[in-house]
Coordinates of C-alpha atoms in Angstrom, one line a residue:
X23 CA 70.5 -0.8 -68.8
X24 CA 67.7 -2.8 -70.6
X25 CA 66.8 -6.0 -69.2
X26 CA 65.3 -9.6 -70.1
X27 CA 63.7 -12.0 -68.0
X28 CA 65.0 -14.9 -66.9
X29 CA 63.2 -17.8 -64.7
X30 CA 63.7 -18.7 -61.1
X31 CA 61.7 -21.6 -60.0
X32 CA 61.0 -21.8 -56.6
X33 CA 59.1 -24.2 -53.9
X34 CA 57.5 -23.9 -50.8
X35 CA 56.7 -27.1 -48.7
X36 CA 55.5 -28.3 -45.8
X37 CA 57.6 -31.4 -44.9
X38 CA 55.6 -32.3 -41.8
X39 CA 57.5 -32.9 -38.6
X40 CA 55.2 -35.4 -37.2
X41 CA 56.4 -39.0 -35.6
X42 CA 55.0 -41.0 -38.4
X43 CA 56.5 -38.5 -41.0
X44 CA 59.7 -40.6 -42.5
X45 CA 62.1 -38.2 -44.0
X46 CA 63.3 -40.8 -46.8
X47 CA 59.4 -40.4 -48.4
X48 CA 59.7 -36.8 -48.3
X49 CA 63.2 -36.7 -49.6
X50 CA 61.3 -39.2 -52.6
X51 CA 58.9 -36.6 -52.9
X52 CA 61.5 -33.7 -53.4
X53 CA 63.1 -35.7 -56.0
X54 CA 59.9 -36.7 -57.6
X55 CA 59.2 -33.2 -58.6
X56 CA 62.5 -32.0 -59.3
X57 CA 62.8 -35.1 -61.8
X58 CA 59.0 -33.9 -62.8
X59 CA 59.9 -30.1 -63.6
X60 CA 60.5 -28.6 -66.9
X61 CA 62.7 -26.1 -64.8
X62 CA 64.6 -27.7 -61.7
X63 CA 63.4 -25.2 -58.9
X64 CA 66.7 -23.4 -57.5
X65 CA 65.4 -22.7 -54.2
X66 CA 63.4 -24.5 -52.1
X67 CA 61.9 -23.3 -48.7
X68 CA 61.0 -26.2 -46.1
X69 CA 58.9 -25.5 -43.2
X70 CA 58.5 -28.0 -40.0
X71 CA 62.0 -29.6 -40.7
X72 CA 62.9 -31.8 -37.4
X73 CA 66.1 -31.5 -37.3
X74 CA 69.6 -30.5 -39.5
X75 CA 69.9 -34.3 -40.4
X76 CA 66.6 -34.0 -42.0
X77 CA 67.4 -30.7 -43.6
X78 CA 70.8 -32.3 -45.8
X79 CA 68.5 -35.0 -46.9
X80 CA 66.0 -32.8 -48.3
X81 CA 68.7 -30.6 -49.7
X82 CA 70.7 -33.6 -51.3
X83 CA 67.0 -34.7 -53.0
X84 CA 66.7 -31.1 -54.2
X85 CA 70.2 -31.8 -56.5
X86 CA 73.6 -32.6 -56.4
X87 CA 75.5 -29.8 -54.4
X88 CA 72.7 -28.3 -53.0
X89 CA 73.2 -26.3 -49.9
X90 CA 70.9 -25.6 -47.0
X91 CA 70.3 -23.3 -44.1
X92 CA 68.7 -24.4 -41.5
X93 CA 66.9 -21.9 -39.0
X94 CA 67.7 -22.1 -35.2
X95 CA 64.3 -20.9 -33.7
X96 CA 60.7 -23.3 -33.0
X97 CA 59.9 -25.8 -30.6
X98 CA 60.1 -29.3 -32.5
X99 CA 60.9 -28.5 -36.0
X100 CA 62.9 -25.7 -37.8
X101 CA 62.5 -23.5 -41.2
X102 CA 65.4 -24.3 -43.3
X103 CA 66.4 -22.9 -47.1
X104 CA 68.0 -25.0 -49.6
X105 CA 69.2 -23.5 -52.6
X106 CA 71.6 -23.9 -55.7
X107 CA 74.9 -22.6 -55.7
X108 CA 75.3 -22.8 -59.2
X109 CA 72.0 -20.7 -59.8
X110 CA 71.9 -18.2 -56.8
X111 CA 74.9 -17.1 -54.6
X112 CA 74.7 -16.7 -50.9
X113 CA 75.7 -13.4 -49.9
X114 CA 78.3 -13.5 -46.6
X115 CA 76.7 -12.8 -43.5
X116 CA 73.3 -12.3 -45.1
X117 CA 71.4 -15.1 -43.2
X118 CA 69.0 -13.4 -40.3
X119 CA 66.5 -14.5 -38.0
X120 CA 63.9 -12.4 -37.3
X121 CA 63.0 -12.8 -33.6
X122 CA 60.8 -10.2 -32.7
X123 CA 58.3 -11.1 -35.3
X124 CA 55.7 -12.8 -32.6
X125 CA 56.0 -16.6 -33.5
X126 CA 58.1 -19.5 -32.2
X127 CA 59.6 -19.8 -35.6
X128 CA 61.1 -16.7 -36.9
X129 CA 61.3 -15.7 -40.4
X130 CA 64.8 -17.1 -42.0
X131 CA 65.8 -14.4 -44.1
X132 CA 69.3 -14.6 -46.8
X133 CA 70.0 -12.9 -49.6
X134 CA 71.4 -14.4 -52.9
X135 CA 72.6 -13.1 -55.9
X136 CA 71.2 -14.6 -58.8
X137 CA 73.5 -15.8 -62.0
X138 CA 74.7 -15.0 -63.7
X139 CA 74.5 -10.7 -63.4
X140 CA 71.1 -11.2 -61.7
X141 CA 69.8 -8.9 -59.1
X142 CA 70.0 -9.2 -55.1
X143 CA 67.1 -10.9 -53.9
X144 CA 66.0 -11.3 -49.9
X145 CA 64.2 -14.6 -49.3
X146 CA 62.1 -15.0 -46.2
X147 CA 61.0 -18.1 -45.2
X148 CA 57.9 -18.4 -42.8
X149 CA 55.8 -20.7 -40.6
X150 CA 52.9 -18.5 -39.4
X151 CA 51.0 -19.4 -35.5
X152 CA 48.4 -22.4 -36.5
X153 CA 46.6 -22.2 -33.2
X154 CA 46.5 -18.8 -31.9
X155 CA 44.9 -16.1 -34.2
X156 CA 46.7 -13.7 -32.4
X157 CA 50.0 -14.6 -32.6
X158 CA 49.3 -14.9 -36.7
X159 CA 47.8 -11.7 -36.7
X160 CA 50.9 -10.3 -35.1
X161 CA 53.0 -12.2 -37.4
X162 CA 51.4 -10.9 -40.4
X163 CA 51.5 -7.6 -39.1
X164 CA 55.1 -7.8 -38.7
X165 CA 56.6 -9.2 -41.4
X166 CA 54.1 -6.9 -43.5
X167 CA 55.8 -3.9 -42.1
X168 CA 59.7 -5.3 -42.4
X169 CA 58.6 -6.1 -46.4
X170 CA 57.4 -2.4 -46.6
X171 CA 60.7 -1.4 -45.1
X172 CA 62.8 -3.2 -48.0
X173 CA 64.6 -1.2 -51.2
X174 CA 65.2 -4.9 -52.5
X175 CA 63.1 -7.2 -54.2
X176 CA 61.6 -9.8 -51.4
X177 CA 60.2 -13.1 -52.2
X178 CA 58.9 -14.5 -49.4
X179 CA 57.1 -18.2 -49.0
X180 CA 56.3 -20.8 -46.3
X181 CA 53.3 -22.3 -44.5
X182 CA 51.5 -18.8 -43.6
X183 CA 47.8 -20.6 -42.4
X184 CA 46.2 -17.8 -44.4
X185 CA 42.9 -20.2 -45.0
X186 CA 42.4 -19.1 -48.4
X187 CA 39.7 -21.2 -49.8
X188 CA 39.6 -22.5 -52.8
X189 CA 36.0 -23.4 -52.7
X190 CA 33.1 -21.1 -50.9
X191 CA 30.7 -23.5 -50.9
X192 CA 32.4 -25.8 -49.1
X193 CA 30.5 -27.8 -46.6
X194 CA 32.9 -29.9 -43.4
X195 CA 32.5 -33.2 -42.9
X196 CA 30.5 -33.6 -39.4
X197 CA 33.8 -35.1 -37.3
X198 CA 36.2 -32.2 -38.2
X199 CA 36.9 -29.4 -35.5
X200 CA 36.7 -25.8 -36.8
X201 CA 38.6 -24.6 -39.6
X202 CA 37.9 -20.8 -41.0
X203 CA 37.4 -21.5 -44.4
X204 CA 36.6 -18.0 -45.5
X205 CA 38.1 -16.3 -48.5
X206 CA 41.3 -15.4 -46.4
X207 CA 41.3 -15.2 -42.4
X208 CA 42.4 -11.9 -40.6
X209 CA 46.1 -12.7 -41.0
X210 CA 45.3 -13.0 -45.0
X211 CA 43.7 -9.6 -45.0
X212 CA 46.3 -8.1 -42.7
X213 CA 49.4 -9.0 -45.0
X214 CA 48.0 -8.6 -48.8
X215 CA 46.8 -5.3 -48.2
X216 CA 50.0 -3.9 -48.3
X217 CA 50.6 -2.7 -51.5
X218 CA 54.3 -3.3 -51.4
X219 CA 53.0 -7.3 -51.5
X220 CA 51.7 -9.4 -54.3
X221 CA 50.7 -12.8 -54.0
X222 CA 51.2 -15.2 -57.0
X223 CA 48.0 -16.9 -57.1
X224 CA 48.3 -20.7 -58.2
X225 CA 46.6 -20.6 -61.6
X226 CA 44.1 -23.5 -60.8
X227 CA 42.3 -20.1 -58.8
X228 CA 42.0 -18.7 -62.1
X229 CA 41.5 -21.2 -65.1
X230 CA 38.2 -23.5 -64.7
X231 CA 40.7 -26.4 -66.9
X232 CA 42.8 -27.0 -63.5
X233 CA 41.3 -28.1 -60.4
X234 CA 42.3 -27.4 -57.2
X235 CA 42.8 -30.0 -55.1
X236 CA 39.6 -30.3 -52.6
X237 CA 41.6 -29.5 -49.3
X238 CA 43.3 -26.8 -50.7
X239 CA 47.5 -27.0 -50.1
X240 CA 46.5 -29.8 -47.4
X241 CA 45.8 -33.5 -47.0
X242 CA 43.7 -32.9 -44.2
X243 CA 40.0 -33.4 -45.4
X244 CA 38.3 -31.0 -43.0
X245 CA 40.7 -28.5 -44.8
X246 CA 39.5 -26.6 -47.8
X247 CA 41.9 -24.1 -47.9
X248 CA 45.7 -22.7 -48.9
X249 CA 48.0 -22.4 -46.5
X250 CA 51.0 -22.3 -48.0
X251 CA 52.0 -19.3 -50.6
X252 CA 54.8 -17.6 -52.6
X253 CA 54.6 -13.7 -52.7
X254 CA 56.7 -11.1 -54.4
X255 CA 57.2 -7.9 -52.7
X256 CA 58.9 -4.4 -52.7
X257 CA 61.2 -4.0 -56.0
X258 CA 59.8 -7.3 -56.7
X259 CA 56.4 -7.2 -56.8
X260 CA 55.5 -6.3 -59.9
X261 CA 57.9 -9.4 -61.0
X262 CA 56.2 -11.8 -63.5
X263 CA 55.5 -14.8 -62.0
X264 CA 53.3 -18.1 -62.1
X265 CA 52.3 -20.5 -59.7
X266 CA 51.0 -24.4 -58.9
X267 CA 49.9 -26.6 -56.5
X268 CA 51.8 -29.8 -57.1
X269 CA 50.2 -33.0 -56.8
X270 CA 53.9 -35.2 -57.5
X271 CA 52.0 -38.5 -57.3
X272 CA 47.9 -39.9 -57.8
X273 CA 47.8 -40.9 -54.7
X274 CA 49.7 -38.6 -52.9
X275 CA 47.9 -37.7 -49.8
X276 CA 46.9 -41.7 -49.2
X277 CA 51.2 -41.9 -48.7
X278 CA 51.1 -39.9 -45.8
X279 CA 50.3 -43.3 -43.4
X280 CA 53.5 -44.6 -45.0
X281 CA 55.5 -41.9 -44.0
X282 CA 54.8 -39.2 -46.8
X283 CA 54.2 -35.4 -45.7
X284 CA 50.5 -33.9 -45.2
X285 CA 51.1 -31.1 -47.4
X286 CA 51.3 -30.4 -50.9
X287 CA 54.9 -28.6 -52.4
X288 CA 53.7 -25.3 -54.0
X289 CA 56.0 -24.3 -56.7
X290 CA 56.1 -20.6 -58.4
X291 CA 58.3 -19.8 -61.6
X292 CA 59.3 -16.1 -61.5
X293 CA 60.6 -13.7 -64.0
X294 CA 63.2 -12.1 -62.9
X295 CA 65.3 -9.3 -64.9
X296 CA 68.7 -10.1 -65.9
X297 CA 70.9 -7.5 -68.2
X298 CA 69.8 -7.5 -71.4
X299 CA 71.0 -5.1 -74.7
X300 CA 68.7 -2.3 -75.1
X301 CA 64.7 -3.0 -76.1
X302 CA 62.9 -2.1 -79.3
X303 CA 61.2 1.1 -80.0
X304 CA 57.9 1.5 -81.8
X305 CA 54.7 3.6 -81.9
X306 CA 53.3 1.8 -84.3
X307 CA 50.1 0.1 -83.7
X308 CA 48.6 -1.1 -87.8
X309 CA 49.7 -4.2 -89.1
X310 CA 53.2 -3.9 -90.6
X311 CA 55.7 -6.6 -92.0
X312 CA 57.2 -9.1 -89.8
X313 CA 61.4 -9.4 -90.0
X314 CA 62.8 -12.6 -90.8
X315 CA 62.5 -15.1 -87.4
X316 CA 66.2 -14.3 -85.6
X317 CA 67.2 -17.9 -84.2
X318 CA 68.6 -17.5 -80.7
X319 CA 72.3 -17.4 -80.2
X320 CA 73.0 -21.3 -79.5
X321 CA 70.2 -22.6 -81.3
X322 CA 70.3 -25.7 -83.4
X323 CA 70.4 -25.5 -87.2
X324 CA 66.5 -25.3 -88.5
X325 CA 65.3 -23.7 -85.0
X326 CA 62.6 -21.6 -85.7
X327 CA 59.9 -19.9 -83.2
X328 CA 57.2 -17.4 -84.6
X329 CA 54.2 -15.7 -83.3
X330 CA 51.0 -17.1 -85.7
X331 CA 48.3 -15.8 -84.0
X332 CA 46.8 -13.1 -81.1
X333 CA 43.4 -13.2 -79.4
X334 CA 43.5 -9.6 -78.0
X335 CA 40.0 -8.9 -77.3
X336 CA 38.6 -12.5 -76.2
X337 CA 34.8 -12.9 -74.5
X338 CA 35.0 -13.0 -70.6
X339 CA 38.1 -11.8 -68.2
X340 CA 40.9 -10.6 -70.8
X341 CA 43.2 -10.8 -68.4
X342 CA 42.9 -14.7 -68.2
X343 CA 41.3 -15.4 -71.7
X344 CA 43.6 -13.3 -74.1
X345 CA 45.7 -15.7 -76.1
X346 CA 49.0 -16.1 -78.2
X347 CA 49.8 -18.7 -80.6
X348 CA 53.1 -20.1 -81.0
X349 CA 54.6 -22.1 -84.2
X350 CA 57.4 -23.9 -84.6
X351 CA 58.8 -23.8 -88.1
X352 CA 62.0 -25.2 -87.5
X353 CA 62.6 -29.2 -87.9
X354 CA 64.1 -29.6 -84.1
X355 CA 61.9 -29.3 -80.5
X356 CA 62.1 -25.4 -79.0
X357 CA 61.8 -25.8 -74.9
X358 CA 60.4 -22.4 -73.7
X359 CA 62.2 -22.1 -70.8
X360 CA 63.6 -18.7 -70.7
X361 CA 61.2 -17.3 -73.3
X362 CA 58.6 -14.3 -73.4
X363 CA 56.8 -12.4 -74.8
X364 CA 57.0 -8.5 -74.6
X365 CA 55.2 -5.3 -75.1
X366 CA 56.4 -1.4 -76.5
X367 CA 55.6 -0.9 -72.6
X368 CA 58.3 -3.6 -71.4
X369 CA 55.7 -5.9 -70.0
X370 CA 56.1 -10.0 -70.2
X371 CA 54.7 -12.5 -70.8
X372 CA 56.4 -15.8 -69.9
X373 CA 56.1 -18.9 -71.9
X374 CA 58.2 -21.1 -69.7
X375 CA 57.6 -24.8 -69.0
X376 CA 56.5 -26.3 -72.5
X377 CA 58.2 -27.7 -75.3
X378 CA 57.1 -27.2 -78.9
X379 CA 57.6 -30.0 -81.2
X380 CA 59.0 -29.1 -85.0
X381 CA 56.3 -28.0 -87.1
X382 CA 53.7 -27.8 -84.4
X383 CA 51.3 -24.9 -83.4
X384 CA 50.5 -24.4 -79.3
X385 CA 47.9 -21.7 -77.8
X386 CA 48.8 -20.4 -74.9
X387 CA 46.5 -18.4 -72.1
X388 CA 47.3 -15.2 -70.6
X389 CA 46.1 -16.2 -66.8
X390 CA 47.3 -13.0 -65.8
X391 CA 50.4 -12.6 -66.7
X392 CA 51.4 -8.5 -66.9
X393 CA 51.9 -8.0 -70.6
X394 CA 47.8 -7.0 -71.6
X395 CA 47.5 -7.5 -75.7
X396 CA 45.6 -4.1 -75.9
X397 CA 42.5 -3.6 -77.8
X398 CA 43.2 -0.6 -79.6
X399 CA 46.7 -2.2 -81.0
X400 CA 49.6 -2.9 -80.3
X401 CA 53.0 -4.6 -81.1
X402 CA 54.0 -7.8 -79.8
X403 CA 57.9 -9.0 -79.7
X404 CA 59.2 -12.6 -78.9
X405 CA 62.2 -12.4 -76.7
X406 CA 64.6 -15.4 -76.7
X407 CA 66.2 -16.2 -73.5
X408 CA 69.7 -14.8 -74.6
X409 CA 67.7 -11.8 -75.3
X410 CA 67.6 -10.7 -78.4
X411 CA 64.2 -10.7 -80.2
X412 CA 63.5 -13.9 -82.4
X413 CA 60.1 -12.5 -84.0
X414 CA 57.8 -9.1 -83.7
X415 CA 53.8 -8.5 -84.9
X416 CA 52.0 -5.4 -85.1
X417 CA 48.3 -5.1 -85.0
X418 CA 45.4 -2.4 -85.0
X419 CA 41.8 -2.3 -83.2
X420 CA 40.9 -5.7 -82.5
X421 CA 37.0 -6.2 -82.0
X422 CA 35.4 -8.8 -79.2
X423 CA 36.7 -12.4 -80.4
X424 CA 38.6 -11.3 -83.0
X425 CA 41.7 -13.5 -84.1
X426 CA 44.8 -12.2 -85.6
X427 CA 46.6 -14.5 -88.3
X428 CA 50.0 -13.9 -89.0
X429 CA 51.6 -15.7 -92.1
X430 CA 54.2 -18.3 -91.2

């Protein structure tokens, strides 16, 4: 059976377990970005929760009817998974710990169904050995080799201290103790080399427009570094799938003496495949006539969404420079969630989390999303969420900085 992408958004964060952490500022924070999301994540995965109490409140800020599980292994604070019924359904008796993996806190594993007629999907949440390279190493090590050992697709998130820096120049301030801030510490190197494993990189890594915080995924200033990640892995992997490093208020980091968390929430919208009637079929690859714009079952009245423009062949990296231009003919606001674009190959390209106002034009960069708008031609199709293709554009050989203008 064909299939279409749908979006599950998803957050990892680091709710700090500390004596001055309150949970009621966290909770604010949870609700803060659920109330700040296009797309309400479905699945959040906590790390250093303190205790069960903690974990409903956090689940409760996450949305109404929100269920958690809450992990039964660490020292003073807990892994716990809170998730949406409505969106993804817990499969009975799916909910593992995985003991042997080398930590104090072992992986929390469940699998969900997604809805509706989603796949199965294994989340494993994680909180990887800060002080004892070792005991990360062996953790990596692990949970690399149960991945590898998985027919289903795996997303797996949490506070890994891989030490991924966002910044190689970085310099410490004098007072801080040692922090590897290297490109990726052992553990890093250990775990992404699998190739069963792909990590989805938050896009201010690859567009010079976003900044990265300075400390990375901390609040910690000696910090320079991401610690906390969202990877796809086994029949996942190859998943679509965007990521962010939130920053829900200005002064975020300056709330954690009032009780806020040291960490920022890191949130990843993935493409999933859903069941979908069969794709198009074409070889062409010249120019050829566009059908009439298809508006997507539901729509409003005067809802119209066309491809205007491709950048196939852009100066610098294509795969973060090639662009797509989207106009809105209709006379009512389109919300991309759910939309994409896709190749003769079955790649995509999501367009999730913007919202097109009527009669307005966007441009939207590839930041490495699979579908590639090849050089020699190709044709491009834009894929509702229900499905069904709402417009399609054909082009031939596109030379360097080359724009392709399709009538409206």
């Amino acid at each position: 059976m064909a299939q279409t992408p749908s979006s599950l958004v998803v957050v990892t964060y680091n709710v700090e377990s500390d004596a001055d952490t309150n949970p009621d500022r966290v909770a604010d924070t949870i609700a803060t970005v659920v109330n700040s999301t296009p797309i309400p994540p479905a699945l959040w995965g906590f790390s250093e929760v303190p205790d069960t109490a903690a974990a409903n409140q956090y689940a409760a800020a996450a949305g109404n009817g929100f269920e958690v599980i809450v992990g039964t292994t660490g020292n003073s604070d807990k892994l716990a998974i809170a998730y949406d019924p409505d969106r993804l359904k817990l499969v009975d008796g799916s909910v593992v710990e995985l003991t042997n993996s080398g930590g104090s806190r072992a992986p929390l594993v469940a699998e969900f169904e997604v809805l509706p007629g989603g796949p199965a999907i294994l989340v494993v949440d994680n909180h990887f050995n800060r002080g004892s390279e070792d005991r990360r190493n062996a953790q990596a090590r692990f949970l690399r080799g149960w991945i590898e050992e998985r027919t289903q697709p795996v997303i797996a998130l949490g506070d890994f201290n891989f030490d991924y820096a966002v910044d190689l120049d970085f310099v410490q301030p004098r007072n801080c103790r040692q922090v590897d801030i290297a490109a990726g510490n052992e553990a890093f190197q250990i775990f992404t080399t699998s190739d069963a494993i792909r990590w989805i990189e938050p896009d201010c890594l690859n567009d010079p427009a976003i900044a990265c915080p300075p400390t990375g995924t901390a609040c910690d200033p000696c910090f320079n570094s991401i610690l906390d990640f969202v990877f796809l892995a086994a029949a996942a992997k190859d998943w679509p799938g965007r990521s962010q490093i939130l920053r829900p208020r200005p002064d975020y980091c300056e709330m954690e003496g009032a009780g806020g968390a040291d960490r920022y929430p890191v949130l990843a919208t993935i493409l999933i495949d859903t069941p979908a009637p069969e794709p198009f079929s074409t070889s062409t690859t010249e120019p050829s006539p566009r059908p009439n714009p298809t508006p997507p079952m539901g729509s409003s009245p005067g809802m119209s969404l066309v491809i205007s423009g491709l950048l196939p062949n852009p100066s610098g990296q294509e795969s973060l420079n090639e662009e797509v231009f989207l106009k809105n003919t209709g006379d009512v606001p389109i919300d991309l969630d759910g939309w994409a674009l896709r190749d003769c190959a079955n790649n995509f390209w999501v367009l999730g989390d913007r919202v097109v106002a009527p009669g307005e034009t966007i441009q939207m960069r590839r930041l490495m999303q699979p579908l590639a708008l090849n050089n020699d031609g190709d044709t491009v199709s834009l894929v509702a969420p229900d499905g069904r293709v709402i417009d399609e554009v054909s082009y031939g050989r596109a030379r360097q900085d080359e724009f392709f203008s399709f009538d409206c």
